[in-house]
CSV table of C-alpha atoms and ligand atoms in Angstrom, one decimal:
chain,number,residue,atom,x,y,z
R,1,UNK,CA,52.7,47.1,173.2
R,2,UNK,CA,54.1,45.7,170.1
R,3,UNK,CA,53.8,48.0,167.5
R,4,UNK,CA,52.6,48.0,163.5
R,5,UNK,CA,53.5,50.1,160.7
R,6,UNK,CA,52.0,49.0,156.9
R,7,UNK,CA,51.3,50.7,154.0
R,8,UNK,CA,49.3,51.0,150.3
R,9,UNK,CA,50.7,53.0,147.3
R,10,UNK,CA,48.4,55.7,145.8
R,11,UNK,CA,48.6,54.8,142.5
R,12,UNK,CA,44.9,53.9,141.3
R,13,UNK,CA,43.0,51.1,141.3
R,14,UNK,CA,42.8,49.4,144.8
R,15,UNK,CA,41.7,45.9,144.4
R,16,UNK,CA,40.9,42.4,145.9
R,17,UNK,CA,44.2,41.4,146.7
R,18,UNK,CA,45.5,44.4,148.3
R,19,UNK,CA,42.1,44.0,150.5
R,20,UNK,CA,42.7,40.3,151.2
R,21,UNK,CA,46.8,40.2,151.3
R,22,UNK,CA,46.5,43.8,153.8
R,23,UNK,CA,43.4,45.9,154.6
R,24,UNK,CA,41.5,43.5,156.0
R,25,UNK,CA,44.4,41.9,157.8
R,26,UNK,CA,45.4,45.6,159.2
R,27,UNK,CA,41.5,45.4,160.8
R,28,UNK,CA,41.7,42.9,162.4
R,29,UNK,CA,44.9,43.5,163.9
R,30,UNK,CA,44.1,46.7,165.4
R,31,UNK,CA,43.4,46.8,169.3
R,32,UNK,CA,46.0,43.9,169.4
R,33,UNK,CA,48.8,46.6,168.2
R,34,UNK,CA,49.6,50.3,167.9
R,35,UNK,CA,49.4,50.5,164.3
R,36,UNK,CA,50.2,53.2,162.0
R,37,UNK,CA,49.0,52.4,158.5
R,38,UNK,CA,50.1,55.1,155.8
R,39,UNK,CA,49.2,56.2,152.6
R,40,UNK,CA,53.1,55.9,151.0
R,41,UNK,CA,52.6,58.8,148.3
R,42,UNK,CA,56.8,59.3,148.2
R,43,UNK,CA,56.8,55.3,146.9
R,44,UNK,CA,53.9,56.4,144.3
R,45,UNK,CA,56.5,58.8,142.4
R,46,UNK,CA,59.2,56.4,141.4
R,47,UNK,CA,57.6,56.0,138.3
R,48,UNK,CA,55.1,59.0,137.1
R,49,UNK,CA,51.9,59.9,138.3
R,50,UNK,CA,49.8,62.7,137.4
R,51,UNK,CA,49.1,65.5,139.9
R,52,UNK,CA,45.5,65.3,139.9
R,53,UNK,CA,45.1,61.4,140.1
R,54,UNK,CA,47.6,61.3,142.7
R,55,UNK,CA,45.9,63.3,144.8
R,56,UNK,CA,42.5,61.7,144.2
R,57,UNK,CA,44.2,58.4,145.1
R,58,UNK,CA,46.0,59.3,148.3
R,59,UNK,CA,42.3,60.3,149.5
R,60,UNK,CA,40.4,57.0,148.2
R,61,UNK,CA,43.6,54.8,149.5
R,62,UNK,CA,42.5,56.6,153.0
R,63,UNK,CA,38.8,56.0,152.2
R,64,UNK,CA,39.6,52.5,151.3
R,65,UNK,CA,41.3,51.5,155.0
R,66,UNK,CA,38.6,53.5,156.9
R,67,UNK,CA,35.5,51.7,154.8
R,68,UNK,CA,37.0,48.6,155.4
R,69,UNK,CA,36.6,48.9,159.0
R,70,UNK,CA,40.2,50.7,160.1
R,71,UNK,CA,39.5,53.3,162.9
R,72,UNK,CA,41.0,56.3,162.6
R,73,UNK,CA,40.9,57.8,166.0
R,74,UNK,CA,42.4,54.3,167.5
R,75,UNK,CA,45.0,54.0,165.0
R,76,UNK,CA,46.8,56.3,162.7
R,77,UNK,CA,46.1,56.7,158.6
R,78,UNK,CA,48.3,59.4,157.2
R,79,UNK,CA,49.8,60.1,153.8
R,80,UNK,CA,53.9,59.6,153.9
R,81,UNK,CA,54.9,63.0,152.6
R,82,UNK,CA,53.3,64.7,155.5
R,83,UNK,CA,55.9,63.5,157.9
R,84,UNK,CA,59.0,64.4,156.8
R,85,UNK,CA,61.1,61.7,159.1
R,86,UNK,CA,60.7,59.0,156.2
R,87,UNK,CA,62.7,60.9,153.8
R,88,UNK,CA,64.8,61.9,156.4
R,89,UNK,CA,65.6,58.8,157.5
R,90,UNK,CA,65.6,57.1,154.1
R,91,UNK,CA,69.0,59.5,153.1
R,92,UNK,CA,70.2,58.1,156.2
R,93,UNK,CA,69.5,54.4,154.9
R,94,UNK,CA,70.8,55.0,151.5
R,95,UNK,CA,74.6,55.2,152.8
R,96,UNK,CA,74.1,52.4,155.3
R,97,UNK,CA,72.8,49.6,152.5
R,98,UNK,CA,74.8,48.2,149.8
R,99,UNK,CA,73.8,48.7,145.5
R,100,UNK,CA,74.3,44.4,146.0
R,101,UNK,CA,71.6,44.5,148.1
R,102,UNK,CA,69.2,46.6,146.4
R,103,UNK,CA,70.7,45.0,143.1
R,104,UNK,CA,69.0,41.3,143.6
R,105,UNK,CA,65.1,43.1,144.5
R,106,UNK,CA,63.0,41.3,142.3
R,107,UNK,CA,60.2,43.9,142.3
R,108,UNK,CA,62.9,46.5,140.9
R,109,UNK,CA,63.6,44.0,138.3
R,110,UNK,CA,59.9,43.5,137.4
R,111,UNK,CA,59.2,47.3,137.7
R,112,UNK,CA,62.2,48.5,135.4
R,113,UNK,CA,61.6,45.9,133.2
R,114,UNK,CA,64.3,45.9,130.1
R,115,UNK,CA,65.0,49.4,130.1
R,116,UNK,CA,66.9,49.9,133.9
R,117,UNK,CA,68.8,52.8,132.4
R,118,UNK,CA,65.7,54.7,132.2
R,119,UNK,CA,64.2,53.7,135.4
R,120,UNK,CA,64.4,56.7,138.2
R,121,UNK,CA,67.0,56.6,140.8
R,122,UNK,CA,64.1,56.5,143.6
R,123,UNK,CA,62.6,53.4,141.8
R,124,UNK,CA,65.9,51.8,142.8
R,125,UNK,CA,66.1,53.1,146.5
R,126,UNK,CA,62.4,52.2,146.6
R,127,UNK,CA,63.1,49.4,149.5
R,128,UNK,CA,65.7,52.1,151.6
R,129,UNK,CA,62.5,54.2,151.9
R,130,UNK,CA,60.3,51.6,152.8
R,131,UNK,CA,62.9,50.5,155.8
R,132,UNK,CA,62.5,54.0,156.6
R,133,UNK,CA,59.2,53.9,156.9
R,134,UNK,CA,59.4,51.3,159.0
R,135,UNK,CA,62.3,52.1,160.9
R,136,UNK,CA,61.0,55.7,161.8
R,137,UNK,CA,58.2,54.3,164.1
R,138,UNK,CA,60.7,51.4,165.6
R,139,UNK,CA,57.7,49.0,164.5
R,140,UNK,CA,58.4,45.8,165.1
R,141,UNK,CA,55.6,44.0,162.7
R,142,UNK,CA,54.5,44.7,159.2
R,143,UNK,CA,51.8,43.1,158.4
R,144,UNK,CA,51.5,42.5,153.9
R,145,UNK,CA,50.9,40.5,151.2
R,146,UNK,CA,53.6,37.7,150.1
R,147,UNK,CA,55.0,40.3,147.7
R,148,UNK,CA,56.6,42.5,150.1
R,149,UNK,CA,58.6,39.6,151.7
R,150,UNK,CA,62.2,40.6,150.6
R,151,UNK,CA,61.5,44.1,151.2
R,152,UNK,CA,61.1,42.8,154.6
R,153,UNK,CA,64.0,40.9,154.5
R,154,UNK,CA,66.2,44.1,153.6
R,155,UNK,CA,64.9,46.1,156.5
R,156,UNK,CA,66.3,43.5,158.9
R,157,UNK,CA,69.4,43.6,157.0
R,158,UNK,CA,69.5,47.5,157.2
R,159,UNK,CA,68.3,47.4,160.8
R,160,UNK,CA,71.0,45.1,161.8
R,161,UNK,CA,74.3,46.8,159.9
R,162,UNK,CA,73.0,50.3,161.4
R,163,UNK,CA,73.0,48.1,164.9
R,164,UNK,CA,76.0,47.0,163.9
R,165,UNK,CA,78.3,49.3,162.7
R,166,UNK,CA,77.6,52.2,165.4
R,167,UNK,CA,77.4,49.3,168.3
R,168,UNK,CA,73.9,50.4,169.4
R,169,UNK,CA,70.7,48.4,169.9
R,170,UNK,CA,68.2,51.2,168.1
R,171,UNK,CA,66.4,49.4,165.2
R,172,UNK,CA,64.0,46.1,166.2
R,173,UNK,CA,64.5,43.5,163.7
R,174,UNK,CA,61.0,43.7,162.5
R,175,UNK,CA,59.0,40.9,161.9
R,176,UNK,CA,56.2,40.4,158.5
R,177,UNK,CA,53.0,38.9,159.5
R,178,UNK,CA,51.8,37.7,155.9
R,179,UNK,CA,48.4,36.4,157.0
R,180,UNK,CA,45.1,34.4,156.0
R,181,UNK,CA,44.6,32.2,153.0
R,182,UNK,CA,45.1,35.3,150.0
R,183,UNK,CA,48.7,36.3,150.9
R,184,UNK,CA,48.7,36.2,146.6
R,185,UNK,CA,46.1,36.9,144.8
R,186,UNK,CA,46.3,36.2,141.0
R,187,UNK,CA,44.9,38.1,138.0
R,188,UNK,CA,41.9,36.7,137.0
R,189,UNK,CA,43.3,36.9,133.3
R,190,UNK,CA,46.1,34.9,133.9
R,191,UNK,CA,46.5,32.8,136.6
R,192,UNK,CA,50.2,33.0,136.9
R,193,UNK,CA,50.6,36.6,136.7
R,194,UNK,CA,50.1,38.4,140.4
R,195,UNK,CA,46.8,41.1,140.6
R,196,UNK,CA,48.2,44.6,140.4
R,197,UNK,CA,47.0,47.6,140.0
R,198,UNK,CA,49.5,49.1,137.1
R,199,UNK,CA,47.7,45.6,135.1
R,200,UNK,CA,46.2,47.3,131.8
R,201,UNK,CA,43.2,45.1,131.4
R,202,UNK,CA,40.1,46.0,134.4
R,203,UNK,CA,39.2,42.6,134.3
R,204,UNK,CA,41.9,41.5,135.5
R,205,UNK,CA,41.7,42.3,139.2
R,206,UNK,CA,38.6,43.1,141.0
R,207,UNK,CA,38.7,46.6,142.6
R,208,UNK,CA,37.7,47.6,146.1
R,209,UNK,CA,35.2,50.2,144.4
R,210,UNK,CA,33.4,48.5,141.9
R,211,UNK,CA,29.6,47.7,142.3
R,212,UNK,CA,28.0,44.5,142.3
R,213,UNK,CA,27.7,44.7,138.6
R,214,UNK,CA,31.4,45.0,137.3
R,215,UNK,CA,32.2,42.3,140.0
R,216,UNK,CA,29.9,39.8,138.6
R,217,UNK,CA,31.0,40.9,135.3
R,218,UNK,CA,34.5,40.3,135.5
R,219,UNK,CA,34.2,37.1,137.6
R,220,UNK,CA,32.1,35.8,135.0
R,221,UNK,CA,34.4,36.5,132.6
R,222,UNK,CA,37.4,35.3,134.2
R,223,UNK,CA,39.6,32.9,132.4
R,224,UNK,CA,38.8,29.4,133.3
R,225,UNK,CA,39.8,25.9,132.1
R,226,UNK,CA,37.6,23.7,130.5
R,227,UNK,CA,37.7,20.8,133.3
R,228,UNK,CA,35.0,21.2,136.4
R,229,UNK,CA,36.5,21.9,139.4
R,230,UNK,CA,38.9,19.3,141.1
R,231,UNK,CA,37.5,17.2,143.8
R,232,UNK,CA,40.8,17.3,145.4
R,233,UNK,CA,43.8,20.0,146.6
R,234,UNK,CA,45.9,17.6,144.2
R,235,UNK,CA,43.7,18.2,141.0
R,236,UNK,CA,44.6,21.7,141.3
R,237,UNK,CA,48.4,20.8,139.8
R,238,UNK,CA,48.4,22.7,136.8
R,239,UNK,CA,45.0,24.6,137.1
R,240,UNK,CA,46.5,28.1,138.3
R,241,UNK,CA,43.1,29.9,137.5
R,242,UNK,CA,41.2,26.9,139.1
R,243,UNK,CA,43.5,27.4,142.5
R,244,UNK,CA,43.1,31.2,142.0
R,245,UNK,CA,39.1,31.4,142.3
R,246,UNK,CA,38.9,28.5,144.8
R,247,UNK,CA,41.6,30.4,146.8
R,248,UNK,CA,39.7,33.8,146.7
R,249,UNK,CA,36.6,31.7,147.7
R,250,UNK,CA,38.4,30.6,150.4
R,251,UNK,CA,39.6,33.7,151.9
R,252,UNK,CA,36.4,35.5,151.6
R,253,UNK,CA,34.3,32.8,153.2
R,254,UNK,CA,37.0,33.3,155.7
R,255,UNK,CA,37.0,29.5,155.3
R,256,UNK,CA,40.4,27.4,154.1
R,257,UNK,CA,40.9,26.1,150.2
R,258,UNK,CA,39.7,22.1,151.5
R,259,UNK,CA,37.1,22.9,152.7
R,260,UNK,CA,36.2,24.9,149.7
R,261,UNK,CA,36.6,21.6,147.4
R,262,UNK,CA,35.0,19.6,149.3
R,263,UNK,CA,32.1,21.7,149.0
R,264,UNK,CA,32.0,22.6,145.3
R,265,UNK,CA,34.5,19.9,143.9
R,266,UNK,CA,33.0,18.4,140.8
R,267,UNK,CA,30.9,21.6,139.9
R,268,UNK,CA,31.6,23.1,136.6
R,269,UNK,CA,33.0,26.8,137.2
R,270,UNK,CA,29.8,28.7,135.6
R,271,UNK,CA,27.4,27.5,138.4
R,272,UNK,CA,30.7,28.2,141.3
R,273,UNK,CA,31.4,31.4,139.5
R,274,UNK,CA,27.9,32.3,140.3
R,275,UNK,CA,28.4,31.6,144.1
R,276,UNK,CA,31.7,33.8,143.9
R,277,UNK,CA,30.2,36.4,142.9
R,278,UNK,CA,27.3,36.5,145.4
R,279,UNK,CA,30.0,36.0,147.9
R,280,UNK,CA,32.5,38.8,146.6
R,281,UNK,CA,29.7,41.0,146.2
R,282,UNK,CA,28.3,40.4,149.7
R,283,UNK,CA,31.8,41.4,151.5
R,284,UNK,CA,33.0,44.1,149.1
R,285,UNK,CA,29.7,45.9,148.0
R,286,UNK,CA,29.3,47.5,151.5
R,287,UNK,CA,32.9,48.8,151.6
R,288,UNK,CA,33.0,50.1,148.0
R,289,UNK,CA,29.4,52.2,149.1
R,290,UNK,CA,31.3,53.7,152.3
R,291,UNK,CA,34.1,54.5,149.9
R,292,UNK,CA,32.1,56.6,148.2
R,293,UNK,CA,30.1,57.8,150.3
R,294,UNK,CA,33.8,59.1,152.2
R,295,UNK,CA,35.1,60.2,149.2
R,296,UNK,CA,32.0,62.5,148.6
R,297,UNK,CA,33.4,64.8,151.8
R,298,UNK,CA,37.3,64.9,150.8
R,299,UNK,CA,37.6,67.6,153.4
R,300,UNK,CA,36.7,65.1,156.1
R,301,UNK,CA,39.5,62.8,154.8
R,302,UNK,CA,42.0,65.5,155.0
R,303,UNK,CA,41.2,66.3,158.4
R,304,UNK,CA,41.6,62.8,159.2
R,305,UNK,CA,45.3,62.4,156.8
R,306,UNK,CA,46.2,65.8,159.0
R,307,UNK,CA,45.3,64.2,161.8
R,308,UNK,CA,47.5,61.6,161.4
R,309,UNK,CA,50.2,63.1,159.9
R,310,UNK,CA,50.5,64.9,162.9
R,311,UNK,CA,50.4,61.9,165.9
R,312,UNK,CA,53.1,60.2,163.7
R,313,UNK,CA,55.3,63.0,163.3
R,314,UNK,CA,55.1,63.2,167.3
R,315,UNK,CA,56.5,59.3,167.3
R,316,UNK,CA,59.2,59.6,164.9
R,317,UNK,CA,60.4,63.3,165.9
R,318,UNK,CA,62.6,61.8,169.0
R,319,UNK,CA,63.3,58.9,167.2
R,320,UNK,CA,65.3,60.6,164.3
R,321,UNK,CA,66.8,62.5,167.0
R,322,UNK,CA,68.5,59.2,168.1
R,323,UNK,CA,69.5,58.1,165.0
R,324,UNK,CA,71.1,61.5,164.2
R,325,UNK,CA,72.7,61.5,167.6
R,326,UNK,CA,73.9,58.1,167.1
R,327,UNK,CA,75.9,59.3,163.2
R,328,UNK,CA,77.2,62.3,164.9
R,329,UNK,CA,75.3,65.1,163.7
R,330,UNK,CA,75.3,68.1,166.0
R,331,UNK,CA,71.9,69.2,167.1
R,332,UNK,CA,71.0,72.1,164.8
X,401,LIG,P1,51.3,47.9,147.3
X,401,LIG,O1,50.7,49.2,147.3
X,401,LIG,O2,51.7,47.3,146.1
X,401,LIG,O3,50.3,46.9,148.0
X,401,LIG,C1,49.6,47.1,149.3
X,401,LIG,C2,49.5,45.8,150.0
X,401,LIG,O4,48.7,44.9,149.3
X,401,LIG,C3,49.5,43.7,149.2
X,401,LIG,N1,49.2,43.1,147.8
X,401,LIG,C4,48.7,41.9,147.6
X,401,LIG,N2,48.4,40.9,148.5
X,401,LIG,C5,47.9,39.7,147.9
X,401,LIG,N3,47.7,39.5,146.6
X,401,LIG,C6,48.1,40.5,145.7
X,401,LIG,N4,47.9,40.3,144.4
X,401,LIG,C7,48.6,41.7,146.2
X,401,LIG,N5,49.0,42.9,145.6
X,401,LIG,C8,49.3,43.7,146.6
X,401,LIG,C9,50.9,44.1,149.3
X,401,LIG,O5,51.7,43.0,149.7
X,401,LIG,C10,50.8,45.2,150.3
X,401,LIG,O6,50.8,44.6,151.6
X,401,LIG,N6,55.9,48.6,149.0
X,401,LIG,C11,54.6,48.5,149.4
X,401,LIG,C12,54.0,49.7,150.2
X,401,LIG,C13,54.9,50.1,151.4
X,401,LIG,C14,54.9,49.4,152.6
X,401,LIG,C15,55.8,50.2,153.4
X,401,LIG,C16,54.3,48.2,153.1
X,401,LIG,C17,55.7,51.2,151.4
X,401,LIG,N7,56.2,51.2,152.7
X,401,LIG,C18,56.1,49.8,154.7
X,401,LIG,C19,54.7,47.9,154.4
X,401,LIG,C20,55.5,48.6,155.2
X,401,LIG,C21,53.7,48.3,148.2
X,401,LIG,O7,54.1,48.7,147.1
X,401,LIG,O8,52.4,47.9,148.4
């Protein structure tokens, strides 16, 4: 059976597009795949995070996959740090890739912003550890939003030099299934600037736990044009909020984006705004109560990260073996 690994960063504020881009993705993919879907809380510390919120994420980031319909006993949800093979096998990665390589990631770029100097070393081999993570399991498809595409991209480039340089055929070159009609969600401030959870402003993204009242809020508020909407894909040239909205229409009405003009083309955005709503409410109110009602027993989620933690360690156990045999490391 093929096999899955993904993964969401603890770091507050899990919203509509990590749902649409992953989560729901990652549910619907399970019984197809093994999957092992991780809450990556060594990625979370390249840039600070305070002890207490950290901690609180890592649990509602579990919360968040389980509510949204992951099963736990069929799959595997654990938090990264409790398996020490990733950072194991990241070290390992860090003398097989290149600084070039790591050098043109965009999202190191974007996350350093002007002042790289500054930024912490882990921040920089942020994509070795994600190979890792990857690697550890031998999964051969990660499943994630459009945003995550050249880390992808470097983990077949790592796979294949480690393949390469000690003749073996160990890594799979692993394959991204970017998915559905959301693979990018934009803010709904500004429709050219992706939805992210480190965005200061709450009304920019929707968030997995908000009730039906903050998500009718902020879609109401979000920016807009002053045109109605276009009556075809083409009118949307230019319109980035316009192709935003439709497009999150789209993906929760599990529906495409024509199909979503032809039905509300011509409409001005207060009366579609008000279908949005109703819609985003309908899908996301139900996950945002289990959330909470999860997060209410954090003892339960521990046992369930523990778990976890524990049937992944038993996967990547004999497969850092390998890798260590392979570098010619004597067995301790
Ligand atoms: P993270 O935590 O930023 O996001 C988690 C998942 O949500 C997707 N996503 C989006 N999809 C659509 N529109 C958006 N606006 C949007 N924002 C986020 C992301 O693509 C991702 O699938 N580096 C990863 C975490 C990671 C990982 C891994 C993923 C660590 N190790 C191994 C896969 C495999 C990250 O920061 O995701």
């Amino acid at each position: 059976m093929n096999r899955i690994f993904s993964g969401v960063q603890p770091t507050g504020n899990l919203h509509l597009g990590n749902y649409l881009g992953a989560i729901r993705n990652w549910v619907r993919l399970q019984g197809d795949f093994e999957c092992i879907f991780c809450v990556v809380d060594l990625h979370a510390i390249t840039q600070w995070q305070e002890p207490a919120a950290l901690r609180h994420s890592t649990r509602e980031v579990a919360a968040a996959m389980i509510a949204a319909g992951v099963d736990p006993r069929e799959n595997i949800i654990f938090h990264q740090s409790a398996n020490p093979s990733h950072a194991e096998l990241a070290w390992v990665l860090n003398c097989v890739a290149r600084m070039g390589w790591l050098n043109r990631m965009t999202q190191f770029k974007e996350k350093a912003g002007k002042n790289r100097e500054n930024a912490s070393v882990g921040l920089f081999a942020y994509p070795n550890l994600m190979a890792a993570d990857i690697l550890a399991y031998k999964a051969t498809h990660v499943p994630v939003g459009e945003d995550q595409k050249q880390h992808l991209e470097l983990t077949r480039d790592v796979a294949a030099k480690f393949n390469n340089d000690f003749g073996v055929d160990l890594f799979p070159l692993t394959e991204p299934l970017i998915l559905g009609t959301a693979t990018r969600v934009m803010s709904l401030r500004d429709g050219t600037k992706k939805m992210s959870k480190s965005d200061p402003s709450e009304y920019s993204r929707i968030a997995m736990a908000d009730g039906p009242d903050e998500i009718a809020k902020k879609i109401r508020k979000a920016k807009t044009d002053p045109e109605p909407l276009p009556e075809t894909a083409g009118g949307l040239e230019g319109r980035p909020e316009a192709a935003n909205l439709l497009g999150i229409h789209a993906a929760l009405a599990d529906s495409d984006l024509e199909s979503v003009i032809a039905e509300h083309g011509g409409r001005p955005f207060s009366d579609f705004k008000r279908d949005l709503s109703d819609l985003a409410v309908a899908t996301l109110g139900p996950i945002g109560d289990e959330m909470r009602r999860l997060m209410a027993d954090p003892a339960h989620i521990d046992a369930i990260l523990r778990d976890g933690a524990e049937r992944a360690r038993a996967i990547t156990r004999p497969i850092l073996e390998e890798v260590y045999d392979t570098i010619g490391f004597l067995r301790p």
